[in-house]
Amino acid sequence: MKLYDYPGVPNPRRLNIFLAEKGLDFPRIQVDLMNGEQLTEDFRSKSPNCDVPVLELDDGTCLSQTNAICRYLEAVYPQPALYGRTPREIGLVEMWNNICFTNGFQAVADLFRNGPDWFEGRALIGPHHYNKIPELVERGRQRINNFYHDINNHLRDKDYFVQGYFSVADITALATIDFAIWSGTTIPPECKNLLDWHQRVSQRPSIKANP
Ligand SMILES: N[C@@H](CCC(=O)N[C@@H](CS)C(=O)NCC(=O)O)C(=O)O
């Protein structure tokens, strides 16, 4: 297997943290996102949504979308389980993974990709070109602030998103929050549960190895 990757950006980072937690490693090919390699015909044949990460299997099958790749790897390498060990945990992990991606990650993407620092015409990832909507910057900021407070409430009396169990939901949340911080937001000082969780999770070797 081989991995189409790009260093330091949030979705490949999610996958690299997941791989480190599983103790897996694959040869990596860097895709030059800054020069549009993701939009070339050659790369599009591997990644229909023109994004990374992509995992190419030994039979040539290509999987894109971080969650799909992680689910595939969980099925092939079940231990340690990162999508839940019991039906209850599986449900809760899926639920929080979705909430973190939808309410957190997509809000940061709106803030970042509609702002002045991103390429005109690339406000959305994918094979089609969309112009920026500057109003989405402020809405993204509001959504991130709400996300910080909502998950701070959820993390009251919890060590991880699912109490007692580190999962892929924590990985998605960590990558989202670090992306939000990198995009110029700050975890509000009153969000003490979230700050504690962020510090705890950031100490994991898998995360230190994938800054
Ligand atoms: N839904 C995809 C999103 C992947 C994604 O956003 N990848 C970014 C890097 S973090 C990318 O490839 N961007 C290409 C671009 O900006 O055109 C997933 O979950 O993997």
mmCIF file of C-alpha atoms and ligand atoms in Angstrom:
data_model
loop_
_atom_site.group_PDB
_atom_site.id
_atom_site.type_symbol
_atom_site.label_atom_id
_atom_site.label_comp_id
_atom_site.label_asym_id
_atom_site.label_seq_id
_atom_site.Cartn_x
_atom_site.Cartn_y
_atom_site.Cartn_z
ATOM 1 C CA MET A 1 0.000 0.000 0.000
ATOM 2 C CA LYS A 2 1.061 3.595 -0.479
ATOM 3 C CA LEU A 3 -0.191 6.897 0.787
ATOM 4 C CA TYR A 4 -0.663 10.139 -1.173
ATOM 5 C CA ASP A 5 0.041 12.768 1.418
ATOM 6 C CA TYR A 6 0.890 16.405 2.107
ATOM 7 C CA PRO A 7 2.792 17.378 5.252
ATOM 8 C CA GLY A 8 1.112 19.319 8.034
ATOM 9 C CA VAL A 9 -2.347 19.904 6.506
ATOM 10 C CA PRO A 10 -5.320 18.809 8.600
ATOM 11 C CA ASN A 11 -6.872 15.799 6.822
ATOM 12 C CA PRO A 12 -3.608 14.015 6.011
ATOM 13 C CA ARG A 13 -2.640 14.831 9.605
ATOM 14 C CA ARG A 14 -5.772 13.032 10.872
ATOM 15 C CA LEU A 15 -4.772 9.960 8.897
ATOM 16 C CA ASN A 16 -1.125 10.104 9.975
ATOM 17 C CA ILE A 17 -2.166 10.298 13.643
ATOM 18 C CA PHE A 18 -4.522 7.344 13.102
ATOM 19 C CA LEU A 19 -1.677 5.353 11.474
ATOM 20 C CA ALA A 20 0.643 6.160 14.375
ATOM 21 C CA GLU A 21 -1.983 5.012 16.904
ATOM 22 C CA LYS A 22 -2.300 1.733 14.975
ATOM 23 C CA GLY A 23 1.482 1.349 14.622
ATOM 24 C CA LEU A 24 1.186 1.354 10.807
ATOM 25 C CA ASP A 25 3.445 2.967 8.244
ATOM 26 C CA PHE A 26 3.281 3.052 4.436
ATOM 27 C CA PRO A 27 5.467 4.583 1.733
ATOM 28 C CA ARG A 28 4.368 8.154 1.083
ATOM 29 C CA ILE A 29 4.110 10.161 -2.109
ATOM 30 C CA GLN A 30 3.798 13.920 -1.644
ATOM 31 C CA VAL A 31 1.155 15.620 -3.793
ATOM 32 C CA ASP A 32 2.058 19.227 -4.603
ATOM 33 C CA LEU A 33 -1.155 20.933 -3.450
ATOM 34 C CA MET A 34 0.316 24.426 -3.693
ATOM 35 C CA ASN A 35 0.885 23.989 -7.425
ATOM 36 C CA GLY A 36 -2.436 22.269 -8.146
ATOM 37 C CA GLU A 37 -1.217 18.697 -8.654
ATOM 38 C CA GLN A 38 -4.464 17.504 -7.004
ATOM 39 C CA LEU A 39 -6.394 18.880 -10.010
ATOM 40 C CA THR A 40 -4.414 17.048 -12.711
ATOM 41 C CA GLU A 41 -6.039 14.249 -14.724
ATOM 42 C CA ASP A 42 -3.492 11.795 -13.401
ATOM 43 C CA PHE A 43 -4.259 12.506 -9.733
ATOM 44 C CA ARG A 44 -8.005 12.816 -10.381
ATOM 45 C CA SER A 45 -7.957 9.204 -11.590
ATOM 46 C CA LYS A 46 -6.922 8.260 -8.028
ATOM 47 C CA SER A 47 -8.955 10.858 -6.118
ATOM 48 C CA PRO A 48 -12.304 11.820 -7.698
ATOM 49 C CA ASN A 49 -12.719 14.709 -5.262
ATOM 50 C CA CYS A 50 -9.181 15.995 -6.024
ATOM 51 C CA ASP A 51 -8.069 15.848 -2.400
ATOM 52 C CA VAL A 52 -5.595 14.134 -0.119
ATOM 53 C CA PRO A 53 -5.103 11.822 1.654
ATOM 54 C CA VAL A 54 -5.431 8.845 -0.704
ATOM 55 C CA LEU A 55 -4.494 5.268 0.111
ATOM 56 C CA GLU A 56 -3.619 3.105 -2.889
ATOM 57 C CA LEU A 57 -4.046 -0.596 -2.176
ATOM 58 C CA ASP A 58 -1.776 -3.272 -3.620
ATOM 59 C CA ASP A 59 -4.413 -4.186 -6.233
ATOM 60 C CA GLY A 60 -4.492 -0.552 -7.440
ATOM 61 C CA THR A 61 -7.769 0.383 -5.714
ATOM 62 C CA CYS A 62 -7.607 3.978 -4.503
ATOM 63 C CA LEU A 63 -9.449 5.158 -1.413
ATOM 64 C CA SER A 64 -9.884 8.832 -0.632
ATOM 65 C CA GLN A 65 -11.743 10.601 2.214
ATOM 66 C CA THR A 66 -10.021 10.316 5.565
ATOM 67 C CA ASN A 67 -12.887 8.581 7.299
ATOM 68 C CA ALA A 68 -13.213 5.983 4.519
ATOM 69 C CA ILE A 69 -9.484 5.247 4.631
ATOM 70 C CA CYS A 70 -9.508 4.944 8.420
ATOM 71 C CA ARG A 71 -12.535 2.652 8.323
ATOM 72 C CA TYR A 72 -10.809 0.428 5.764
ATOM 73 C CA LEU A 73 -7.684 0.260 7.941
ATOM 74 C CA GLU A 74 -9.752 -0.469 11.052
ATOM 75 C CA ALA A 75 -11.317 -3.428 9.218
ATOM 76 C CA VAL A 76 -7.918 -4.779 8.108
ATOM 77 C CA TYR A 77 -6.055 -3.976 11.353
ATOM 78 C CA PRO A 78 -8.713 -4.096 14.093
ATOM 79 C CA GLN A 79 -6.340 -3.558 17.045
ATOM 80 C CA PRO A 80 -6.154 -1.178 18.733
ATOM 81 C CA ALA A 81 -9.778 -0.357 17.930
ATOM 82 C CA LEU A 82 -10.257 3.356 17.253
ATOM 83 C CA TYR A 83 -13.917 3.244 16.106
ATOM 84 C CA GLY A 84 -15.250 1.659 19.310
ATOM 85 C CA ARG A 85 -14.986 -1.699 21.096
ATOM 86 C CA THR A 86 -18.678 -2.235 21.853
ATOM 87 C CA PRO A 87 -21.871 -1.316 19.973
ATOM 88 C CA ARG A 88 -22.394 1.584 22.393
ATOM 89 C CA GLU A 89 -18.888 2.939 21.797
ATOM 90 C CA ILE A 90 -19.203 2.471 18.025
ATOM 91 C CA GLY A 91 -22.363 4.598 18.044
ATOM 92 C CA LEU A 92 -20.886 7.303 20.264
ATOM 93 C CA VAL A 93 -17.623 7.493 18.292
ATOM 94 C CA GLU A 94 -19.523 7.856 15.005
ATOM 95 C CA MET A 95 -21.758 10.515 16.525
ATOM 96 C CA TRP A 96 -18.918 12.671 17.903
ATOM 97 C CA ASN A 97 -16.732 12.150 14.870
ATOM 98 C CA ASN A 98 -19.560 13.519 12.715
ATOM 99 C CA ILE A 99 -20.320 16.430 15.025
ATOM 100 C CA CYS A 100 -16.643 17.441 15.152
ATOM 101 C CA PHE A 101 -16.269 17.267 11.370
ATOM 102 C CA THR A 102 -19.543 19.026 10.535
ATOM 103 C CA ASN A 103 -19.693 21.710 13.226
ATOM 104 C CA GLY A 104 -15.951 22.141 13.707
ATOM 105 C CA PHE A 105 -13.923 21.216 10.669
ATOM 106 C CA GLN A 106 -16.277 22.613 8.059
ATOM 107 C CA ALA A 107 -16.613 25.869 10.005
ATOM 108 C CA VAL A 108 -12.826 26.314 10.039
ATOM 109 C CA ALA A 109 -12.707 25.527 6.316
ATOM 110 C CA ASP A 110 -15.319 28.265 5.706
ATOM 111 C CA LEU A 111 -13.334 30.755 7.763
ATOM 112 C CA PHE A 112 -10.022 29.937 6.109
ATOM 113 C CA ARG A 113 -10.964 29.310 2.482
ATOM 114 C CA ASN A 114 -13.209 32.377 2.136
ATOM 115 C CA GLY A 115 -10.610 34.714 3.628
ATOM 116 C CA PRO A 116 -7.919 36.788 1.923
ATOM 117 C CA ASP A 117 -5.152 34.238 2.477
ATOM 118 C CA TRP A 118 -6.633 31.549 0.239
ATOM 119 C CA PHE A 119 -6.754 31.156 -3.560
ATOM 120 C CA GLU A 120 -9.547 32.870 -5.467
ATOM 121 C CA GLY A 121 -11.856 30.296 -7.080
ATOM 122 C CA ARG A 122 -10.868 27.537 -4.632
ATOM 123 C CA ALA A 123 -13.332 28.307 -1.825
ATOM 124 C CA LEU A 124 -14.402 24.647 -1.815
ATOM 125 C CA ILE A 125 -12.253 21.562 -2.225
ATOM 126 C CA GLY A 126 -13.045 19.397 -5.228
ATOM 127 C CA PRO A 127 -12.992 19.215 -9.011
ATOM 128 C CA HIS A 128 -15.154 22.348 -9.481
ATOM 129 C CA HIS A 129 -14.192 25.967 -8.875
ATOM 130 C CA TYR A 130 -16.244 28.184 -6.578
ATOM 131 C CA ASN A 131 -15.668 31.822 -5.669
ATOM 132 C CA LYS A 132 -15.254 32.966 -2.107
ATOM 133 C CA ILE A 133 -18.169 34.320 -0.094
ATOM 134 C CA PRO A 134 -16.533 36.804 2.308
ATOM 135 C CA GLU A 135 -19.529 36.681 4.713
ATOM 136 C CA LEU A 136 -18.658 33.052 5.484
ATOM 137 C CA VAL A 137 -15.504 34.199 7.283
ATOM 138 C CA GLU A 138 -17.490 35.817 10.093
ATOM 139 C CA ARG A 139 -20.053 33.000 10.168
ATOM 140 C CA GLY A 140 -17.183 30.489 10.370
ATOM 141 C CA ARG A 141 -15.733 32.402 13.319
ATOM 142 C CA GLN A 142 -19.105 32.336 15.121
ATOM 143 C CA ARG A 143 -19.534 28.619 14.445
ATOM 144 C CA ILE A 144 -16.059 27.841 15.797
ATOM 145 C CA ASN A 145 -16.763 29.828 18.940
ATOM 146 C CA ASN A 146 -20.004 27.876 19.427
ATOM 147 C CA PHE A 147 -18.151 24.629 18.696
ATOM 148 C CA TYR A 148 -15.568 25.430 21.384
ATOM 149 C CA HIS A 149 -18.299 26.024 23.970
ATOM 150 C CA ASP A 150 -20.439 23.039 22.922
ATOM 151 C CA ILE A 151 -17.615 20.528 23.147
ATOM 152 C CA ASN A 152 -16.382 22.123 26.357
ATOM 153 C CA ASN A 153 -19.804 21.274 27.824
ATOM 154 C CA HIS A 154 -19.630 17.756 26.429
ATOM 155 C CA LEU A 155 -16.166 17.190 27.942
ATOM 156 C CA ARG A 156 -17.296 18.028 31.470
ATOM 157 C CA ASP A 157 -16.187 15.027 33.607
ATOM 158 C CA LYS A 158 -14.793 13.229 30.551
ATOM 159 C CA ASP A 159 -11.196 12.414 29.666
ATOM 160 C CA TYR A 160 -12.018 11.774 25.979
ATOM 161 C CA PHE A 161 -15.066 12.293 23.739
ATOM 162 C CA VAL A 162 -16.182 8.836 24.845
ATOM 163 C CA GLN A 163 -15.360 8.608 28.561
ATOM 164 C CA GLY A 164 -12.416 6.282 29.228
ATOM 165 C CA TYR A 165 -11.689 5.581 25.569
ATOM 166 C CA PHE A 166 -9.444 7.465 23.110
ATOM 167 C CA SER A 167 -10.974 7.205 19.624
ATOM 168 C CA VAL A 168 -10.989 8.600 16.124
ATOM 169 C CA ALA A 169 -13.421 11.286 17.380
ATOM 170 C CA ASP A 170 -10.585 12.700 19.517
ATOM 171 C CA ILE A 171 -8.293 12.662 16.467
ATOM 172 C CA THR A 172 -10.828 14.569 14.328
ATOM 173 C CA ALA A 173 -11.437 17.056 17.144
ATOM 174 C CA LEU A 174 -7.720 17.632 17.773
ATOM 175 C CA ALA A 175 -6.934 18.195 14.083
ATOM 176 C CA THR A 176 -9.942 20.524 13.830
ATOM 177 C CA ILE A 177 -9.010 22.604 16.864
ATOM 178 C CA ASP A 178 -5.360 22.922 15.863
ATOM 179 C CA PHE A 179 -6.521 24.008 12.380
ATOM 180 C CA ALA A 180 -8.847 26.564 14.033
ATOM 181 C CA ILE A 181 -5.994 27.885 16.190
ATOM 182 C CA TRP A 182 -3.699 28.051 13.158
ATOM 183 C CA SER A 183 -6.472 30.011 11.382
ATOM 184 C CA GLY A 184 -6.329 32.691 14.079
ATOM 185 C CA THR A 185 -8.921 31.630 16.678
ATOM 186 C CA THR A 186 -8.216 30.898 20.345
ATOM 187 C CA ILE A 187 -9.808 28.387 22.704
ATOM 188 C CA PRO A 188 -11.722 30.697 25.095
ATOM 189 C CA PRO A 189 -10.080 30.711 28.558
ATOM 190 C CA GLU A 190 -13.401 29.803 30.214
ATOM 191 C CA CYS A 191 -13.460 26.484 28.249
ATOM 192 C CA LYS A 192 -11.434 24.716 30.926
ATOM 193 C CA ASN A 193 -12.590 21.158 30.108
ATOM 194 C CA LEU A 194 -11.628 21.671 26.493
ATOM 195 C CA LEU A 195 -8.241 23.177 27.415
ATOM 196 C CA ASP A 196 -7.509 20.201 29.712
ATOM 197 C CA TRP A 197 -8.560 17.733 27.024
ATOM 198 C CA HIS A 198 -6.437 19.543 24.412
ATOM 199 C CA GLN A 199 -3.386 19.401 26.644
ATOM 200 C CA ARG A 200 -3.972 15.720 27.509
ATOM 201 C CA VAL A 201 -4.442 14.584 23.919
ATOM 202 C CA SER A 202 -1.548 16.700 22.617
ATOM 203 C CA GLN A 203 0.808 14.689 24.856
ATOM 204 C CA ARG A 204 0.129 11.445 22.984
ATOM 205 C CA PRO A 205 3.141 10.162 21.039
ATOM 206 C CA SER A 206 1.015 9.845 17.869
ATOM 207 C CA ILE A 207 0.250 13.555 17.996
ATOM 208 C CA LYS A 208 3.722 14.682 18.963
ATOM 209 C CA ALA A 209 5.024 12.684 15.994
ATOM 210 C CA ASN A 210 2.575 14.484 13.644
ATOM 211 C CA PRO A 211 2.641 18.181 14.600
HETATM 212 N N1 LIG B 1 -13.441 15.263 2.942
HETATM 213 C C1 LIG B 1 -12.025 15.053 2.720
HETATM 214 C C2 LIG B 1 -11.312 16.375 2.785
HETATM 215 C C3 LIG B 1 -9.849 16.258 2.418
HETATM 216 C C4 LIG B 1 -9.205 17.619 2.327
HETATM 217 O O1 LIG B 1 -9.793 18.659 2.674
HETATM 218 N N2 LIG B 1 -7.952 17.614 1.912
HETATM 219 C C5 LIG B 1 -7.267 18.865 1.660
HETATM 220 C C6 LIG B 1 -5.990 18.921 2.486
HETATM 221 S S1 LIG B 1 -6.401 19.058 4.216
HETATM 222 C C7 LIG B 1 -6.938 18.940 0.176
HETATM 223 O O2 LIG B 1 -6.641 17.934 -0.436
HETATM 224 N N3 LIG B 1 -7.019 20.131 -0.428
HETATM 225 C C8 LIG B 1 -6.860 20.287 -1.828
HETATM 226 C C9 LIG B 1 -7.301 21.658 -2.297
HETATM 227 O O3 LIG B 1 -7.311 22.572 -1.475
HETATM 228 O O4 LIG B 1 -7.601 21.794 -3.480
HETATM 229 C C10 LIG B 1 -11.456 14.070 3.735
HETATM 230 O O5 LIG B 1 -12.117 13.840 4.759
HETATM 231 O O6 LIG B 1 -10.392 13.494 3.527
#
